[in-house]
Short mmCIF file of C-alpha atoms in Angstrom, two decimals:
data_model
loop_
_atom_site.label_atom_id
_atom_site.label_comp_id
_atom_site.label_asym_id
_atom_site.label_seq_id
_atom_site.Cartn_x
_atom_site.Cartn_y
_atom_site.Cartn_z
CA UNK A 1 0.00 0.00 0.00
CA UNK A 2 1.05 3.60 -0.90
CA UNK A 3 1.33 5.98 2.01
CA UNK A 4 -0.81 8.94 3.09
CA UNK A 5 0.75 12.20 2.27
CA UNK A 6 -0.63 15.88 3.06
CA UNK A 7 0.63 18.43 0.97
CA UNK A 8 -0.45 22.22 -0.51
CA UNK A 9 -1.47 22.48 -3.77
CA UNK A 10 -1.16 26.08 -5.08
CA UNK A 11 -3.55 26.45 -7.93
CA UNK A 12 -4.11 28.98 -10.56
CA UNK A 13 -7.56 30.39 -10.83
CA UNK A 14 -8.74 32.58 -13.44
CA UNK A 15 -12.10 33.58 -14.06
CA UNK A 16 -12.33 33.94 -17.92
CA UNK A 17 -10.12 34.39 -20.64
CA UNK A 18 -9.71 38.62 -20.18
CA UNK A 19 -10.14 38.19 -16.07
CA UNK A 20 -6.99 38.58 -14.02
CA UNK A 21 -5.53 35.30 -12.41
CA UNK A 22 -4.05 34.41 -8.97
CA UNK A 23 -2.61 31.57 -7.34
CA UNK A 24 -4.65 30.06 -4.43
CA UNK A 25 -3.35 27.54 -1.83
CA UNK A 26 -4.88 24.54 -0.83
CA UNK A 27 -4.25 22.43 1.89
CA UNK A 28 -4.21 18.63 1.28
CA UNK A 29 -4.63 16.37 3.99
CA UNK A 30 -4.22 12.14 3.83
CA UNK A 31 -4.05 11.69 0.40
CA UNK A 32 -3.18 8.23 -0.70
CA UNK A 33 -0.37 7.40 -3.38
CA UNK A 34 -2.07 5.39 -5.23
CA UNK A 35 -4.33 8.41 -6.08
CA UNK A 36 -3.88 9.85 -9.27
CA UNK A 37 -3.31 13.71 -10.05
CA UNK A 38 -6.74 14.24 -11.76
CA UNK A 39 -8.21 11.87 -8.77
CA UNK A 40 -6.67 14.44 -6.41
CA UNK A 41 -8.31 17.20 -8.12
CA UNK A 42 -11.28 15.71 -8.02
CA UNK A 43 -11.16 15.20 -4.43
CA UNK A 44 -10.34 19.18 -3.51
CA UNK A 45 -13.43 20.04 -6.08
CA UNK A 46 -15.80 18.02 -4.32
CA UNK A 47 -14.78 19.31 -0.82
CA UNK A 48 -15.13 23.20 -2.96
CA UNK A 49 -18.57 22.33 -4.16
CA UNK A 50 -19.43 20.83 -0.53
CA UNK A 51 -18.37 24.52 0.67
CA UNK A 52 -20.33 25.90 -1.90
CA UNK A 53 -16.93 27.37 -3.75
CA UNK A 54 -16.48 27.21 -6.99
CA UNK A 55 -14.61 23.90 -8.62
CA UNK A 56 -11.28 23.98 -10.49
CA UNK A 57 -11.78 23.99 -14.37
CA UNK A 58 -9.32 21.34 -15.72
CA UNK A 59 -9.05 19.62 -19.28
CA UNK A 60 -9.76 16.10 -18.94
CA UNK A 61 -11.12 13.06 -20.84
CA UNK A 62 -9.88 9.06 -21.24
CA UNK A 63 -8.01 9.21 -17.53
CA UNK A 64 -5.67 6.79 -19.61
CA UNK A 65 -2.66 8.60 -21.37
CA UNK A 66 -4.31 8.71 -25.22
CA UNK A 67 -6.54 11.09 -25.74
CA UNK A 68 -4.23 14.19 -25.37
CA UNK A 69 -6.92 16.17 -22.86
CA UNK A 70 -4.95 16.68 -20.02
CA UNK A 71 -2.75 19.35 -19.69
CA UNK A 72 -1.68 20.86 -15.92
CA UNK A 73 1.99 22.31 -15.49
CA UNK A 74 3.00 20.61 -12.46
CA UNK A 75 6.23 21.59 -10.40
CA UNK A 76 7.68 23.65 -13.54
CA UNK A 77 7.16 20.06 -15.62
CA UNK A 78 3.82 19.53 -18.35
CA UNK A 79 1.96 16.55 -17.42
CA UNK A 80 4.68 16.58 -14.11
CA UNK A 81 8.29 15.88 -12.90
CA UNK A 82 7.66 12.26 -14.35
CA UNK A 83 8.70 11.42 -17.70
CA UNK A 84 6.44 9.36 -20.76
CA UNK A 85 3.33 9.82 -19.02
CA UNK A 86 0.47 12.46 -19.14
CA UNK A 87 -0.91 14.12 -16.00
CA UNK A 88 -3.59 11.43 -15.61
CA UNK A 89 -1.17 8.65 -15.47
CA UNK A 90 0.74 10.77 -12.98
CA UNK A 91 0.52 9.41 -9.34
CA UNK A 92 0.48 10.99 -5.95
CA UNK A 93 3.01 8.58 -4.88
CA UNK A 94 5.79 10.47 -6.98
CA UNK A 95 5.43 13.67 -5.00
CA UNK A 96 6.54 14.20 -0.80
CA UNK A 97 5.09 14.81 2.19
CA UNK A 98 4.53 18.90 3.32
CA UNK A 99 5.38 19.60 0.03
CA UNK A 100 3.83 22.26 -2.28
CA UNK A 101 2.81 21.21 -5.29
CA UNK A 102 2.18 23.99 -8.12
CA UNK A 103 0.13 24.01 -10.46
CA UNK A 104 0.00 26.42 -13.77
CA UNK A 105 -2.17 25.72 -16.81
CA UNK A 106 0.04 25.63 -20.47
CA UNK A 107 1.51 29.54 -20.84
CA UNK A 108 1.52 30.45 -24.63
CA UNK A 109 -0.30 32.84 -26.90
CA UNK A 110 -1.23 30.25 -29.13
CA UNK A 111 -3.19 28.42 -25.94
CA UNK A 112 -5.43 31.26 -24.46
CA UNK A 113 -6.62 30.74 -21.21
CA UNK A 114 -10.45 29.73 -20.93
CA UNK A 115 -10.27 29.51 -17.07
CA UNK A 116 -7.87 28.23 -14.37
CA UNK A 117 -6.51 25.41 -15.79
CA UNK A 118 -8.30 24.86 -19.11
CA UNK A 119 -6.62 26.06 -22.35
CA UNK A 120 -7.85 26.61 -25.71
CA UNK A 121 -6.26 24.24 -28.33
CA UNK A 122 -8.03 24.36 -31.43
CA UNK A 123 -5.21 26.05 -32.88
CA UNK A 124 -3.74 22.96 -33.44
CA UNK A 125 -6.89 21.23 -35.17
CA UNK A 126 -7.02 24.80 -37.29
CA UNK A 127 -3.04 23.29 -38.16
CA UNK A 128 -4.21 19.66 -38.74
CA UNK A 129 -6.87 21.18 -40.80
CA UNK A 130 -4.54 22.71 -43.08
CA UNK A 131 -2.94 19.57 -44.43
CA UNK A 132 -2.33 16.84 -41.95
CA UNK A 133 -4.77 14.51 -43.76
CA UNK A 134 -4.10 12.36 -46.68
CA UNK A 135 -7.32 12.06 -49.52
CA UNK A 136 -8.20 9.00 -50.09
CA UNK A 137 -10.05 8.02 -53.36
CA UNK A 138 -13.62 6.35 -53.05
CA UNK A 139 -15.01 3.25 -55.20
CA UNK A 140 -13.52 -0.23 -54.59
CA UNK A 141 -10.72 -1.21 -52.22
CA UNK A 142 -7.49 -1.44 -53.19
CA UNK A 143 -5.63 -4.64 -52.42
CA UNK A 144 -4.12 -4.63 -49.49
CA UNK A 145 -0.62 -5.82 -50.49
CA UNK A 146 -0.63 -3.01 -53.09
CA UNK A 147 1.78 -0.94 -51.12
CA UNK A 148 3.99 -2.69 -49.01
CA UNK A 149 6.01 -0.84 -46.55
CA UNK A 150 8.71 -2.22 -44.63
CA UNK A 151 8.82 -2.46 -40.99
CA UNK A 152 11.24 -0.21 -40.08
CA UNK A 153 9.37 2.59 -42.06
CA UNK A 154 5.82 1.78 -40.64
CA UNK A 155 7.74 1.77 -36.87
CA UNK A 156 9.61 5.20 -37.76
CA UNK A 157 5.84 6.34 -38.54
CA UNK A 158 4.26 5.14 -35.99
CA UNK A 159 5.96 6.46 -33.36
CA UNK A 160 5.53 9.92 -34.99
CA UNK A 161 1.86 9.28 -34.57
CA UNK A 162 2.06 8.43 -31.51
CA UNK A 163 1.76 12.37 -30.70
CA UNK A 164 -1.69 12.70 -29.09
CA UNK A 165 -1.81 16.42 -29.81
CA UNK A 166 -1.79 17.89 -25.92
CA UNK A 167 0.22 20.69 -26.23
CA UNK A 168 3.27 19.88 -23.86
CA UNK A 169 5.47 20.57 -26.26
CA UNK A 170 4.30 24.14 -26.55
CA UNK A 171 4.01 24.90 -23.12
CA UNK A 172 7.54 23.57 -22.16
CA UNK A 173 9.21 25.72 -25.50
CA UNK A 174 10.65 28.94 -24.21
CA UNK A 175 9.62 30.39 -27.50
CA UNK A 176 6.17 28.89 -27.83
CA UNK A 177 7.13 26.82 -30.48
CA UNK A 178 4.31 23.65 -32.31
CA UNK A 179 7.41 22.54 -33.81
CA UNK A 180 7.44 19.39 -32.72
CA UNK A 181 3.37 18.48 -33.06
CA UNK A 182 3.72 19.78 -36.70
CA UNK A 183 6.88 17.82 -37.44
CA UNK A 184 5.56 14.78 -35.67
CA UNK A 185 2.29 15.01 -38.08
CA UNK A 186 3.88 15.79 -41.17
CA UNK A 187 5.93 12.94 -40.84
CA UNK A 188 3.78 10.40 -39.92
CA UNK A 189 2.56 11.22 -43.48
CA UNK A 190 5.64 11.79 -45.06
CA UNK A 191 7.57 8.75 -44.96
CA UNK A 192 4.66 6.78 -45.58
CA UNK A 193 3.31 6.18 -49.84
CA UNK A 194 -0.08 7.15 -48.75
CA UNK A 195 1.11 10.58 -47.77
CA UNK A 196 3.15 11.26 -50.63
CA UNK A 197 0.45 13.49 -52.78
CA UNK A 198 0.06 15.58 -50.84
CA UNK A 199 3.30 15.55 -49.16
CA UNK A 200 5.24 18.87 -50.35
CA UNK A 201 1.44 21.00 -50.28
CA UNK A 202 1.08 19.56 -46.72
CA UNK A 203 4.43 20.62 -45.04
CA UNK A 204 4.35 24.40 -46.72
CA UNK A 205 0.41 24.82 -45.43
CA UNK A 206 0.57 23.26 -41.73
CA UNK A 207 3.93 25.67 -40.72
CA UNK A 208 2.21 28.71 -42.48
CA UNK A 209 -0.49 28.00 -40.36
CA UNK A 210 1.49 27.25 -37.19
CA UNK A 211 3.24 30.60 -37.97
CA UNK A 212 -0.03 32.45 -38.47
CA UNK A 213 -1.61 30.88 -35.39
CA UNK A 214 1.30 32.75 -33.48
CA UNK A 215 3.37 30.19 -32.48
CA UNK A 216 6.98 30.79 -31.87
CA UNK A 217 10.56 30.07 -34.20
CA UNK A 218 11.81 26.63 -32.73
CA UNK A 219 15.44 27.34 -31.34
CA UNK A 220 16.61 23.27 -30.83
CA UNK A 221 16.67 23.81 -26.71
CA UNK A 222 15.13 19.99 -26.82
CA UNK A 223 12.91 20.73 -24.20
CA UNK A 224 9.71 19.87 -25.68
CA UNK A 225 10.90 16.39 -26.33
CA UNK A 226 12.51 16.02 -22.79
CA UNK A 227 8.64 17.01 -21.53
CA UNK A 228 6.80 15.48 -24.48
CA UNK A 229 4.49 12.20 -22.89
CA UNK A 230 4.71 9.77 -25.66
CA UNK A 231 8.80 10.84 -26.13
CA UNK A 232 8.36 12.15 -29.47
CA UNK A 233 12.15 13.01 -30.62
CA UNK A 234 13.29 16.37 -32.43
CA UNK A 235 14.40 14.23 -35.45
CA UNK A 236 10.84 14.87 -36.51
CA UNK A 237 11.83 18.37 -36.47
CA UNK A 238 14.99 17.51 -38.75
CA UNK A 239 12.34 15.88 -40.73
CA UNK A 240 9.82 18.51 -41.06
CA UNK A 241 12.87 21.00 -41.80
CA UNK A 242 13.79 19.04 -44.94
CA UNK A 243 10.36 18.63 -45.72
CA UNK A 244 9.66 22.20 -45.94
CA UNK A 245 13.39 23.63 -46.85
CA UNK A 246 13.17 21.62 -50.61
CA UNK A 247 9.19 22.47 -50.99
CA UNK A 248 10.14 26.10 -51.29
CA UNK A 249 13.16 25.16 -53.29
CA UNK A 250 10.80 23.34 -55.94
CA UNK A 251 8.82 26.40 -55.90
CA UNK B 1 10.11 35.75 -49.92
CA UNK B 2 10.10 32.29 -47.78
CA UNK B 3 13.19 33.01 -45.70
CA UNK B 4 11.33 36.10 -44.09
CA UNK B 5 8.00 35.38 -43.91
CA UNK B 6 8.04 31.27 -42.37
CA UNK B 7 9.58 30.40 -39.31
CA UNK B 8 12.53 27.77 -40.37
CA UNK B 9 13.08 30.07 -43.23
CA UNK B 10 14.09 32.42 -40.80
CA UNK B 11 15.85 29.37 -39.29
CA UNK B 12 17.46 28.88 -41.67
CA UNK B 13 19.23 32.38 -42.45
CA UNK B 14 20.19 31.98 -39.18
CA UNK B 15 21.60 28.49 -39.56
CA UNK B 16 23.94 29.33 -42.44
CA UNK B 17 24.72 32.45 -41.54
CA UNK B 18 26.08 31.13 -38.17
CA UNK B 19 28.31 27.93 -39.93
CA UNK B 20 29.97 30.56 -42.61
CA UNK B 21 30.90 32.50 -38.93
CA UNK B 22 31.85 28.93 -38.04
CA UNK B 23 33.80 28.79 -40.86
CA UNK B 24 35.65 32.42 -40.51
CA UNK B 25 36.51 31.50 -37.04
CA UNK B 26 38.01 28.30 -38.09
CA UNK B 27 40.18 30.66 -40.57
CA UNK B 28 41.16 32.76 -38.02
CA UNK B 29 42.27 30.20 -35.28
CA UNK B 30 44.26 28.78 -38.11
CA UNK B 31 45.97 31.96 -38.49
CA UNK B 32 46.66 33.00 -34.94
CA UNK B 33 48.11 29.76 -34.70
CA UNK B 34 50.99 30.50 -37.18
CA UNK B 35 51.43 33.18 -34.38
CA UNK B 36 52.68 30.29 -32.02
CA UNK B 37 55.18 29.06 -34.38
CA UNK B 38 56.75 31.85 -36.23
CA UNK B 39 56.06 35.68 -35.95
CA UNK B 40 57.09 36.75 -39.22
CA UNK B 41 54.73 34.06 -40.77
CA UNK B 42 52.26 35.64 -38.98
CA UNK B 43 53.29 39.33 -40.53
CA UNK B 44 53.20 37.88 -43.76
CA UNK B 45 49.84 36.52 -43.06
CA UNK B 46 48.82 40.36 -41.97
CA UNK B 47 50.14 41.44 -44.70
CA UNK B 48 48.26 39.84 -46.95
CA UNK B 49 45.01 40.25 -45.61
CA UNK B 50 45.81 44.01 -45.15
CA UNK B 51 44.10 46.34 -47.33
CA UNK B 52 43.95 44.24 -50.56
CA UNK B 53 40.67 44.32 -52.66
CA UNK B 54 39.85 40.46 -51.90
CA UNK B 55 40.78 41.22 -48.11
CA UNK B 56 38.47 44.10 -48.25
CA UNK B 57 35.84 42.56 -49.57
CA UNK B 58 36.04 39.11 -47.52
CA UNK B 59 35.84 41.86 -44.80
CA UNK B 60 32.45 43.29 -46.19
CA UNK B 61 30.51 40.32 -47.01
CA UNK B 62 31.90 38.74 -43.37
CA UNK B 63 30.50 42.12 -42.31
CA UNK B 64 27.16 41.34 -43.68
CA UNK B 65 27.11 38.01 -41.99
CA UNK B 66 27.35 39.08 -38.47
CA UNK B 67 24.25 42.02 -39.38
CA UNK B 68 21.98 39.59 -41.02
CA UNK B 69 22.97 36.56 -37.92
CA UNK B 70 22.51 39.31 -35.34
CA UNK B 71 19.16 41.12 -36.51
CA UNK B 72 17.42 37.73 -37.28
CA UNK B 73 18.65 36.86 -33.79
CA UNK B 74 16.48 39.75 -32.19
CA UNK B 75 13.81 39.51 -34.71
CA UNK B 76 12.82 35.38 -33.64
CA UNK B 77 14.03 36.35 -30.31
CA UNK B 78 11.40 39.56 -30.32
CA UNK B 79 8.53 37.07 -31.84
CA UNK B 80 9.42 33.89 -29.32
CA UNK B 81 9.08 35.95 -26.74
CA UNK B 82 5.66 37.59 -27.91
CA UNK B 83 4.61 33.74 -28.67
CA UNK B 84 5.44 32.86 -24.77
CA UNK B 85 2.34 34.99 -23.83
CA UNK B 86 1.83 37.67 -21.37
CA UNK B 87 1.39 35.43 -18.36
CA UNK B 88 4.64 33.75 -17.19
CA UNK B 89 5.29 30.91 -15.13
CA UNK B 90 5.98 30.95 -11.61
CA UNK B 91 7.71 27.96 -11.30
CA UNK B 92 10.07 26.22 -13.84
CA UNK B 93 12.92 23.60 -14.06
CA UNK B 94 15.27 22.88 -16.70
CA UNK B 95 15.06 19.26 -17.81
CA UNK B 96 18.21 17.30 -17.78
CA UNK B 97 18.64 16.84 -21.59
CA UNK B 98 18.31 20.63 -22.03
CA UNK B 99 21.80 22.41 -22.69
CA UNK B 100 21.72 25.63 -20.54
CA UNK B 101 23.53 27.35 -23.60
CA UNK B 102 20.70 26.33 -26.05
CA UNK B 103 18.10 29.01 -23.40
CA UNK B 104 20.58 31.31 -23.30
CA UNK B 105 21.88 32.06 -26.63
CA UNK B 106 20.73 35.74 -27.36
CA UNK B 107 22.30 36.58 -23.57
CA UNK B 108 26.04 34.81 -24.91
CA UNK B 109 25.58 36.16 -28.58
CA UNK B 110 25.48 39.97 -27.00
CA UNK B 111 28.26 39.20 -24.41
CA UNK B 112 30.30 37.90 -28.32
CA UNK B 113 28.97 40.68 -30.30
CA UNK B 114 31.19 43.27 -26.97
CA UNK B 115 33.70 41.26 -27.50
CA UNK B 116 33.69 41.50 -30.90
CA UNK B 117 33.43 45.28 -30.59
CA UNK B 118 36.80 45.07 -28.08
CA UNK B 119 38.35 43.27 -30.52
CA UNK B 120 37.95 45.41 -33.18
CA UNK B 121 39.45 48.22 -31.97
CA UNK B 122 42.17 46.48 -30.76
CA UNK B 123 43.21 44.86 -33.82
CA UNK B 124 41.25 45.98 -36.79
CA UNK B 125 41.07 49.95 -36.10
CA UNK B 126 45.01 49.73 -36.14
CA UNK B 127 45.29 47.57 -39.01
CA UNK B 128 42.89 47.60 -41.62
CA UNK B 129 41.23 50.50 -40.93
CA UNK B 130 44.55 52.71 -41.13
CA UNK B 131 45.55 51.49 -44.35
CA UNK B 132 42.47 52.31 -46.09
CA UNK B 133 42.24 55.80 -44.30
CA UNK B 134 46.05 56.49 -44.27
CA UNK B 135 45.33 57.33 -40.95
CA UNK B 136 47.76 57.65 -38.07
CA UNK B 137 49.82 54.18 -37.27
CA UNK B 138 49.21 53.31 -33.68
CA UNK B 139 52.28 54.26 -31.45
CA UNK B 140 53.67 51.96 -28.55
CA UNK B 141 55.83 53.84 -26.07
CA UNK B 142 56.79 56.23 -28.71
CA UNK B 143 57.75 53.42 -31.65
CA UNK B 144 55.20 53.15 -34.52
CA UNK B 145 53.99 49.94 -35.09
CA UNK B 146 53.14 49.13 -38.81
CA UNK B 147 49.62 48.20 -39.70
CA UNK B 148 50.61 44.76 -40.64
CA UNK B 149 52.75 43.95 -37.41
CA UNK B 150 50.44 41.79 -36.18
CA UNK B 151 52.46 40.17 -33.53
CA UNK B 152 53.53 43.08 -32.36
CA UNK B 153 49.93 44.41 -31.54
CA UNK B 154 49.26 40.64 -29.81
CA UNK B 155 52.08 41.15 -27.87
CA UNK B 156 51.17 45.02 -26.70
CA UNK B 157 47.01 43.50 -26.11
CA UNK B 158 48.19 40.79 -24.20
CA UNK B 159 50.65 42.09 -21.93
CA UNK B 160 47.63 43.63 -20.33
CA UNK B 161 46.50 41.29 -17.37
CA UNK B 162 42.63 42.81 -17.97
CA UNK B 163 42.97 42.04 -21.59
CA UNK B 164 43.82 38.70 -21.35
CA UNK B 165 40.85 38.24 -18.80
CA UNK B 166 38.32 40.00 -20.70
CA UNK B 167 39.52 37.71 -23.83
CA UNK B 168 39.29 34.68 -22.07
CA UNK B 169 35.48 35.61 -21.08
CA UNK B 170 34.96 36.39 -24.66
CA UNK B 171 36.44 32.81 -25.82
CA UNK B 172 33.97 31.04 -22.89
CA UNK B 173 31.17 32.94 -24.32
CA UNK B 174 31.85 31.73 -27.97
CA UNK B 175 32.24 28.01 -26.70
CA UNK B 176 28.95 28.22 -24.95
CA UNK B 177 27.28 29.85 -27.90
CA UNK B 178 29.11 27.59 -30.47
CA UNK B 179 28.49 24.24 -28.59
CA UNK B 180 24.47 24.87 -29.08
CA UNK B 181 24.98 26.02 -32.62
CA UNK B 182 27.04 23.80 -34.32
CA UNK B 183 24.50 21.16 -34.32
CA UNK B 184 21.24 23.22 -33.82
CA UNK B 185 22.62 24.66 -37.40
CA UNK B 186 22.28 21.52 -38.88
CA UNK B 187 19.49 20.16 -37.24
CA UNK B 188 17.52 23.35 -38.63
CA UNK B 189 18.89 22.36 -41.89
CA UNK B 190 17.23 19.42 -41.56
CA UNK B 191 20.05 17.04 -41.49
CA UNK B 192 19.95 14.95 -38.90
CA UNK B 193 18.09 12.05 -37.00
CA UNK B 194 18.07 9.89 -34.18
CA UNK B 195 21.40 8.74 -35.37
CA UNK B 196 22.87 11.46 -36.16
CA UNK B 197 21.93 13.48 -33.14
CA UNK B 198 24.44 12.33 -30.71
CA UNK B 199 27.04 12.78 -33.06
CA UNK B 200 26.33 16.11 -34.14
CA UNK B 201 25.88 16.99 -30.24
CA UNK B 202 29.72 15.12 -29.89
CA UNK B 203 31.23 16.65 -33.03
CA UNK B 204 29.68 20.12 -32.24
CA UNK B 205 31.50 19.71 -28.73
CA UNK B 206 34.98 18.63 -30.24
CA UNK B 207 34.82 21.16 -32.97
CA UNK B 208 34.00 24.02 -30.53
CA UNK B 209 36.20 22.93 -28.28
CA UNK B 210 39.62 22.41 -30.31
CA UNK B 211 38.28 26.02 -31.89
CA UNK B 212 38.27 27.91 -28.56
CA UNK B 213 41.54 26.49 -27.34
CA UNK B 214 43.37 27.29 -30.15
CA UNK B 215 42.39 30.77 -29.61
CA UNK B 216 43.08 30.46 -25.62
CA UNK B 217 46.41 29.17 -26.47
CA UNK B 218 47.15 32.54 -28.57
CA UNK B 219 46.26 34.69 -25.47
CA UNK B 220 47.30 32.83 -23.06
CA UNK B 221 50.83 32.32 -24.33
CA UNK B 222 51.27 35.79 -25.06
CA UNK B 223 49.98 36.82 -22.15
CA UNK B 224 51.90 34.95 -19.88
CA UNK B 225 55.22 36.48 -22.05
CA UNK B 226 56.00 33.14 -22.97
CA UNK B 227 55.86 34.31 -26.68
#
C-alpha cells in the first residue's frame, strides 16, 4: 500500500479568458499514493462544491494517457516531474510529504486561457486542418498488399503518430514553439506512400499556419521532447525541416 | 520571400549564416596559430590580408554576416518571446537533456557581439582601418607599429592582465554559444536524425572545443610572455 501524504497544492484560478488570475493555496490532507493527479483534483473540487466554492476547471477526458486532454503544469514540468506519461497517469506517490505542489495551466499565446486550468487548443486542429490529412479516393478497395512498406518505415511512422496532440510541447518551448506536433504530423505522413500526394502541399500549409496561429521560431533547446508524454524526438523536427526547406526550393 | 516570412526560413538564415561564422573562425584560429610558431609568418599573413581588394571585400561580405545573424537573432528572439504569452510561469525547471547554452543564446551572442566590438578596436582599427584611411599608425611607447605587425599588436594586447581576462570571457562565451549552434545549425537544416543526433551533439563539442583552445592558447601564451 502507498502511504498517506498531506501536501499544498497552489492552484491557478482565473475567471475567464480577459479576467486577471491568482494563485490560491490549498491544503491537502491524507491523500493516498495510489491516487492519481486528476483523482486528487477531483477530491479538492468536491470538498469546494461541498463549501459551496467554486470547482477547479481542468481539461480532462480518457483518464488513460491517449486522448491528449490533459494538460496541468505541475512543479515547472507539463503533465509533471515524471517522464512518458500524461498528468492522468501521474501518481500521488511520486510527490513528498509537506510539500507544495504547483500548479500552472500551459503559458503560450497560441493556448489562451479559458479559465484556471483549461486552455484553448483548437489552434492545433485549425493546423491539422490545413494539411495533416491524406485524400483517399472512393469506389472499390485497393488490395491490401498493393503498397507494401517495410517495418522499419511503418515503426519510424508510428511512433511519430504516436503524438496525441496535448500541447506539452508548446508549453515547455521557451519560444512557444508547435514545432514538434507539426513535425511529428507531417511525418507520420511523409515517410509513408499514402502521404506522398500531398506531401510537399502539406508541409508548406501546416507551418504557415502554425506561424499564423502565433506560435513561436523553434530554437533546438530539446525541451519539448525532454517534456513530451509519448517521447516524441526532435528528429521529426529535422524531418519537417527538410520537408519544408526543398518544398520552397521546388517552388 | 520564404526566408522572411516562415519560421525555419528564418531558421534557416540563421543556420547558415552562423556555420559561414563557423567557418571564418576556423580561418582565423588557423591563423593566430601560425602566431605560435613563427612571428614573421604571422606578418606575412597580416600582410596579406591588409588592405587588398579580396581582403576588403572578404571583410564586407563577413561584415554582412554578423548584421543579417545578429538582426534575425532579435527579430525570432522579439517574436518567441511575444509567442510565450503575457502570463509567465511561476515555477520552472530545466530538464536534464536541455543544454543551458541552447536558453541562453541571445544573452552569450550579446556578451560575443562586446567582445567583438573590443576586438575590433584592438586589432582591426590599427590595421585595416589605417591602411584604407592612411590614418595615423598606432604608437607603442613612442615606436610606430606598422599596420601589418600583427604580432607586435598581440604582444602590446596581451601584456595587459585585464585584456587577457576580458579575452578569455569572450572565448567562454563563444564556446557556450558555439556548442548549441554547431548542431542546432544543422538540425535546422534538416540534417539529422536519431542517429545522427548524438554525433552532431559530440562533433559540435569537439569542434567548438579544439576552436576555442586554439584561440586560448594565442592569449594565453602571449599573455603569460611566454611568446
Amino acid at each position: 500500500m502507498d502511504k498517506n501524504i498531506s501536501f499544498t497544492l497552489k492552484v491557478w484560478r482565473q475567471r475567464g479568458p480577459k479576467a486577471k488570475g491568482e494563485f490560491k493555496e490549498y491544503p491537502m490532507k491524507d491523500i493516498s499514493g495510489g491516487t492519481s493527479f486528476l483523482e486528487m483534483l477531483d477530491i479538492l473540487n468536491e470538498e469546494l462544491v461541498g463549501k459551496g466554492e467554486e470547482p477547479i476547471v481542468f481539461d480532462h477526458d480518457c483518464r488513460e494517457g491517449i486522448c491528449g486532454m490533459c494538460s496541468l503544469y505541475v512543479n515547472g514540468h507539463p503533465h509533471g516531474p515524471e517522464g512518458g506519461v500524461t498528468t492522468c497517469q501521474l501518481f500521488m506517490r511520486k510527490f513528498k510529504d509537506g510539500e507544495t505542489i504547483t500548479v500552472e495551466p500551459w503559458r503560450s499565446a497560441g493556448f489562451p486561457v479559458i479559465r484556471d486550468l483549461m486552455v484553448d487548443r483548437t489552434a492545433y486542429d485549425t493546423i491539422m486542418q490545413a494539411g495533416g490529412y491524406v485524400s483517399v479516393n472512393t469506389g472499390a478497395p485497393q488490395d491490401a498488399n498493393a503498397t507494401p512498406i517495410s517495418k522499419e518505415i511503418a515503426d519510424e511512422a508510428m511512433d511519430s503518430a504516436s503524438c496525441i496532440g496535448c500541447g506539452a510541447c508548446v508549453a515547455a518551448c521557451k519560444n512557444g514553439s508547435a514545432m514538434l506536433f507539426v513535425s511529428a504530423k507531417v511525418s507520420q505522413l511523409a515517410i509513408l506512400p499514402q502521404g506522398q500526394v500531398e506531401r510537399v502541399r502539406r508541409a508548406k500549409a501546416m507551418v504557415a499556419k502554425m506561424d499564423e496561429l502565433g506560435f513561436g521560431n523553434c530554437t533546438n533547446t530539446r525541451a519539448c521532447e525532454a517534456e513530451c508524454p509519448k517521447n516524441i524526438t526532435i528528429s521529426n523536427i529535422a524531418r519537417l525541416n527538410r520537408e519544408f526547406i526543398s518544398a520552397k526550393c521546388k517552388d | 520571400m520564404w526566408l522572411n516570412n516562415s519560421s525555419i526560413g528564418r531558421k534557416l538564415v540563421m543556420s547558415v549564416t552562423g556555420l559561414a561564422l563557423i567557418l571564418f573562425l576556423t580561418f582565423h584560429m588557423a591563423m593566430n596559430l601560425v602566431a605560435l610558431f613563427s612571428v614573421e609568418g604571422y606578418n606575412m599573413v597580416c600582410e596579406f590580408l591588409g588592405a587588398n581588394w579580396y581582403a576588403v571585400v572578404a571583410t564586407m561580405g563577413l561584415a554582412a554576416l554578423f548584421v543579417i545573424h545578429i538582426v534575425y537573432a532579435f527579430w525570432l528572439t522579439l517574436q518567441n518571446y511575444k509567442a510565450r504569452g503575457n502570463d509567465r510561469y511561476a515555477v520552472t525547471d530545466r530538464p536534464k537533456s536541455v543544454e543551458w547554452s541552447s536558453q541562453n543564446m541571445l544573452v552569450l551572442g550579446v556578451i560575443v557581439l562586446l567582445g567583438i566590438g573590443l576586438h575590433l578596436v584592438h586589432f582591426w582599427s590599427k590595421m585595416m582601418l589605417v591602411e584604407l584611411t592612411n590614418g595615423k599608425e598606432f604608437v607603442i611607447n613612442g615606436n610606430a607599429i606598422s599596420p601589418t605587425d600583427g604580432a607586435a599588436l598581440i604582444r602590446y594586447t596581451f601584456s595587459q592582465w585585464y585584456n587577457v581576462v576580458l579575452y578569455l570571457i569572450w572565448i567562454a562565451a563563444i564556446w557556450f554559444h558555439l556548442n548549441h549552434g554547431f548542431w542546432s545549425a544543422f538540425q535546422t537544416i534538416g540534417w539529422n536524425n536519431k542517429v545522427w543526433q548524438s554525433r552532431l551533439q559530440t562533433i559540435s563539442l569537439w569542434y567548438t572545443t579544439i576552436l576555442c583552445l586554439g584561440f586560448a592558447a594565442v592569449v594565453i601564451l602571449f599573455g603569460a610572455g611566454i611568446l
